[in-house]
């Protein structure tokens, strides 16, 4: 079974731009969670989607948003990028909320 | 709020030896899950082991085992017969049922030949 895939793997943007990251979960997994990883703040939860609905949201500004499609694929969007948004963005999928989460390879975003 | 603490930012071990990574957590919940994930230089987060709080038996996966002390809120990871491929950042994580993962700050493990 294929693992979690994330695209793109690397991205360079400038301040003020917006970006969309994509995540395809493991086949059969219906829950997708997003995390931001930075050297200073570590791993922080962004949001979780299940059945196309946002179930949980972390403590991030409204510039961070996401959605989930009927095939469980998920996207997250960051608008008006700031330098501090430079991070590794990790997507994880699970069969259901609360089940073991399996991570994708991440998207490394650099904001200049 | 739940917190997870890994007090060892860095550790090193000789190949073939045993090493133990520490993790403590704070929660008032009685039902929860604990995990160890490893993140090698590739940055891919890989599940190592999972423990359900209601199970008294410590989880084991090949060379990896945990010492789960619920009353002490301690969840350490023991790696036996360390291999060069075990070199990675190791994260301890806590999760209430149907909620988000809460991670510790990580322990960077180096396995030396």
Tab-separated table of C-alpha atoms in Angstrom:
chain	number	residue	atom	x	y	z
A	1	UNK	CA	0.000	0.000	0.000
A	2	UNK	CA	1.421	3.383	-0.941
A	3	UNK	CA	2.243	5.743	1.889
A	4	UNK	CA	1.191	9.324	2.432
A	5	UNK	CA	2.322	11.562	-0.406
A	6	UNK	CA	2.846	15.292	-0.285
A	7	UNK	CA	3.418	17.737	-3.113
A	8	UNK	CA	5.419	19.725	-3.751
A	9	UNK	CA	8.406	18.576	-1.716
A	10	UNK	CA	10.172	21.925	-1.803
A	11	UNK	CA	8.869	25.402	-2.335
A	12	UNK	CA	10.371	28.875	-2.336
A	13	UNK	CA	8.065	31.870	-2.066
A	14	UNK	CA	8.415	35.545	-1.243
A	15	UNK	CA	6.685	37.485	1.504
A	16	UNK	CA	3.100	38.389	0.722
A	17	UNK	CA	2.523	35.508	-1.664
A	18	UNK	CA	0.199	32.634	-0.996
A	19	UNK	CA	0.890	28.905	-1.222
A	20	UNK	CA	-1.108	25.680	-1.483
A	21	UNK	CA	0.239	22.347	-0.292
A	22	UNK	CA	-1.312	19.006	-1.145
A	23	UNK	CA	-1.552	15.720	0.748
A	24	UNK	CA	-2.826	12.339	-0.438
A	25	UNK	CA	-3.501	9.933	2.436
A	26	UNK	CA	-2.909	6.205	2.550
A	27	UNK	CA	-5.652	4.415	0.653
A	28	UNK	CA	-8.619	3.866	2.965
A	29	UNK	CA	-7.553	6.504	5.469
A	30	UNK	CA	-10.195	9.157	5.950
A	31	UNK	CA	-8.561	11.455	8.502
A	32	UNK	CA	-5.816	13.914	7.561
A	33	UNK	CA	-3.879	16.104	9.986
A	34	UNK	CA	-1.369	18.850	9.273
A	35	UNK	CA	1.617	19.871	11.411
A	36	UNK	CA	4.192	22.623	11.164
A	37	UNK	CA	7.757	21.862	12.206
A	38	UNK	CA	10.290	24.613	12.928
A	39	UNK	CA	13.574	24.556	14.877
A	40	UNK	CA	12.248	27.054	17.396
A	41	UNK	CA	8.702	25.850	18.003
A	42	UNK	CA	9.068	22.152	17.238
A	43	UNK	CA	6.053	20.255	15.943
A	44	UNK	CA	2.783	22.121	16.166
A	45	UNK	CA	-0.677	20.942	15.157
A	46	UNK	CA	-2.397	22.987	12.455
A	47	UNK	CA	-5.699	21.222	11.785
A	48	UNK	CA	-7.411	17.903	11.197
A	49	UNK	CA	-9.960	16.959	8.571
A	50	UNK	CA	-12.338	14.025	8.503
A	51	UNK	CA	-15.178	13.455	6.059
A	52	UNK	CA	-14.472	16.820	4.435
A	53	UNK	CA	-14.992	18.623	7.752
A	54	UNK	CA	-12.456	20.355	9.942
A	55	UNK	CA	-12.579	18.583	13.305
A	56	UNK	CA	-9.776	20.280	15.177
A	57	UNK	CA	-7.784	23.429	14.720
A	58	UNK	CA	-4.526	24.493	16.301
A	59	UNK	CA	-3.515	27.937	17.449
A	60	UNK	CA	-2.571	29.471	14.114
A	61	UNK	CA	-3.799	32.691	12.496
A	62	UNK	CA	-6.562	32.710	9.932
A	63	UNK	CA	-3.989	32.951	7.141
A	64	UNK	CA	-3.670	29.195	7.528
A	65	UNK	CA	-6.594	27.275	6.095
A	66	UNK	CA	-7.308	23.875	4.669
A	67	UNK	CA	-9.875	21.640	3.113
A	68	UNK	CA	-10.521	18.005	2.383
A	69	UNK	CA	-12.036	16.523	-0.730
A	70	UNK	CA	-14.424	13.604	-1.102
A	71	UNK	CA	-11.515	11.268	-1.924
A	72	UNK	CA	-9.884	12.256	1.425
A	73	UNK	CA	-7.095	14.216	-0.263
A	74	UNK	CA	-6.359	17.418	1.595
A	75	UNK	CA	-4.878	20.792	0.817
A	76	UNK	CA	-3.649	23.508	3.077
A	77	UNK	CA	-3.272	27.119	2.073
A	78	UNK	CA	-1.227	29.894	3.598
A	79	UNK	CA	-2.004	33.419	2.447
A	80	UNK	CA	0.104	36.567	2.815
A	81	UNK	CA	3.229	34.610	3.604
A	82	UNK	CA	5.578	35.831	6.324
A	83	UNK	CA	9.229	34.960	6.890
A	84	UNK	CA	8.210	33.008	9.997
A	85	UNK	CA	6.111	30.646	7.891
A	86	UNK	CA	9.311	29.007	6.658
A	87	UNK	CA	9.009	25.465	7.954
A	88	UNK	CA	8.554	21.816	7.178
A	89	UNK	CA	4.853	21.094	6.763
A	90	UNK	CA	3.930	17.525	7.582
A	91	UNK	CA	0.743	15.750	6.688
A	92	UNK	CA	-0.394	12.619	8.499
A	93	UNK	CA	-3.251	10.257	7.757
A	94	UNK	CA	-5.162	7.759	9.869
A	95	UNK	CA	-8.098	5.441	9.340
A	96	UNK	CA	-10.270	7.453	11.681
A	97	UNK	CA	-9.650	10.351	14.077
A	98	UNK	CA	-7.730	9.091	17.075
A	99	UNK	CA	-6.129	6.188	15.246
A	100	UNK	CA	-2.394	5.933	14.689
A	101	UNK	CA	-1.140	8.639	12.353
A	102	UNK	CA	1.264	7.915	9.510
A	103	UNK	CA	3.260	10.780	8.112
A	104	UNK	CA	4.203	11.891	4.639
A	105	UNK	CA	7.681	13.121	3.656
A	106	UNK	CA	6.741	16.746	4.214
A	107	UNK	CA	6.877	19.932	2.171
A	108	UNK	CA	9.761	22.239	2.945
A	109	UNK	CA	8.661	25.856	2.500
A	110	UNK	CA	11.130	28.699	2.410
A	111	UNK	CA	9.796	32.251	2.482
A	112	UNK	CA	12.219	34.939	1.320
B	1	UNK	CA	-3.371	21.189	28.847
B	2	UNK	CA	-1.250	18.173	28.105
B	3	UNK	CA	2.515	18.565	27.849
B	4	UNK	CA	5.277	16.200	26.784
B	5	UNK	CA	8.857	16.620	28.006
B	6	UNK	CA	11.986	15.011	26.628
B	7	UNK	CA	14.820	16.040	28.924
B	8	UNK	CA	17.690	14.726	26.775
B	9	UNK	CA	18.267	16.969	23.744
B	10	UNK	CA	21.134	14.758	22.505
B	11	UNK	CA	22.380	11.264	23.150
B	12	UNK	CA	24.962	8.986	21.617
B	13	UNK	CA	25.499	5.244	21.743
B	14	UNK	CA	27.980	2.786	20.303
B	15	UNK	CA	26.773	0.425	17.645
B	16	UNK	CA	25.340	-2.841	19.095
B	17	UNK	CA	24.807	-1.302	22.529
B	18	UNK	CA	21.548	-0.432	24.278
B	19	UNK	CA	20.230	3.085	24.835
B	20	UNK	CA	17.188	4.444	26.651
B	21	UNK	CA	15.431	7.683	25.730
B	22	UNK	CA	13.307	9.381	28.373
B	23	UNK	CA	9.884	10.984	28.104
B	24	UNK	CA	7.499	12.330	30.702
B	25	UNK	CA	4.057	13.774	30.162
B	26	UNK	CA	1.432	15.621	32.090
B	27	UNK	CA	-2.266	14.859	31.809
B	28	UNK	CA	-5.340	14.414	33.935
B	29	UNK	CA	-6.807	11.947	31.457
B	30	UNK	CA	-6.987	8.234	32.197
B	31	UNK	CA	-7.460	7.045	28.622
B	32	UNK	CA	-4.867	8.078	26.049
B	33	UNK	CA	-2.184	6.851	23.675
B	34	UNK	CA	1.569	7.353	23.633
B	35	UNK	CA	3.881	7.082	20.659
B	36	UNK	CA	7.510	7.202	19.694
B	37	UNK	CA	8.312	8.501	16.223
B	38	UNK	CA	11.748	8.739	14.624
B	39	UNK	CA	12.790	11.370	12.108
B	40	UNK	CA	16.021	10.530	10.253
B	41	UNK	CA	17.944	13.125	8.239
B	42	UNK	CA	15.489	12.610	5.371
B	43	UNK	CA	12.891	14.309	7.673
B	44	UNK	CA	10.366	11.509	7.079
B	45	UNK	CA	8.510	10.903	10.360
B	46	UNK	CA	8.338	7.180	11.017
B	47	UNK	CA	6.228	5.444	13.667
B	48	UNK	CA	8.372	3.363	16.008
B	49	UNK	CA	5.961	2.132	18.646
B	50	UNK	CA	2.533	2.796	20.168
B	51	UNK	CA	1.230	2.217	23.707
B	52	UNK	CA	-2.366	2.345	24.895
B	53	UNK	CA	-2.646	3.713	28.430
B	54	UNK	CA	-5.165	1.069	29.484
B	55	UNK	CA	-2.705	-1.732	28.696
B	56	UNK	CA	-0.355	-2.651	31.513
B	57	UNK	CA	1.913	-4.652	29.223
B	58	UNK	CA	4.747	-2.664	27.691
B	59	UNK	CA	4.729	-2.504	23.888
B	60	UNK	CA	7.573	-4.112	21.940
B	61	UNK	CA	8.551	-3.924	18.277
B	62	UNK	CA	11.628	-5.984	17.453
B	63	UNK	CA	14.619	-4.105	18.954
B	64	UNK	CA	12.409	-1.332	20.323
B	65	UNK	CA	10.564	-1.559	23.621
B	66	UNK	CA	9.006	0.865	26.048
B	67	UNK	CA	8.858	1.179	29.810
B	68	UNK	CA	5.435	2.674	30.490
B	69	UNK	CA	4.898	3.853	34.059
B	70	UNK	CA	1.384	5.302	34.152
B	71	UNK	CA	1.441	6.523	37.734
B	72	UNK	CA	4.754	8.270	37.193
B	73	UNK	CA	3.613	9.528	33.740
B	74	UNK	CA	6.793	8.203	32.229
B	75	UNK	CA	7.245	6.576	28.815
B	76	UNK	CA	10.833	5.669	27.951
B	77	UNK	CA	12.066	3.998	24.772
B	78	UNK	CA	14.752	1.327	24.863
B	79	UNK	CA	16.674	0.527	21.698
B	80	UNK	CA	18.619	-2.725	21.860
B	81	UNK	CA	21.493	-3.710	19.573
B	82	UNK	CA	21.704	-0.159	18.200
B	83	UNK	CA	22.369	0.129	14.485
B	84	UNK	CA	23.786	2.988	12.414
B	85	UNK	CA	20.375	3.344	10.785
B	86	UNK	CA	18.867	4.209	14.172
B	87	UNK	CA	20.588	7.607	13.995
B	88	UNK	CA	17.686	10.067	14.012
B	89	UNK	CA	15.669	12.549	16.011
B	90	UNK	CA	13.227	10.703	18.259
B	91	UNK	CA	9.938	12.286	19.290
B	92	UNK	CA	7.667	11.191	22.084
B	93	UNK	CA	4.011	12.034	21.480
B	94	UNK	CA	0.736	11.972	23.449
B	95	UNK	CA	-2.789	11.727	22.116
B	96	UNK	CA	-6.198	11.716	23.738
B	97	UNK	CA	-8.703	9.572	21.830
B	98	UNK	CA	-9.820	11.317	18.647
B	99	UNK	CA	-7.643	14.338	19.334
B	100	UNK	CA	-4.362	15.756	18.028
B	101	UNK	CA	-0.834	14.514	18.617
B	102	UNK	CA	1.194	16.538	21.109
B	103	UNK	CA	4.937	16.154	20.635
B	104	UNK	CA	7.944	16.583	22.865
B	105	UNK	CA	10.927	18.619	21.724
B	106	UNK	CA	12.827	15.551	20.550
B	107	UNK	CA	16.048	13.709	21.393
B	108	UNK	CA	18.763	13.575	18.774
B	109	UNK	CA	20.336	10.126	18.842
B	110	UNK	CA	23.683	9.391	17.219
B	111	UNK	CA	24.806	5.793	16.804
B	112	UNK	CA	28.582	5.614	16.467
B	113	UNK	CA	30.488	2.813	14.733
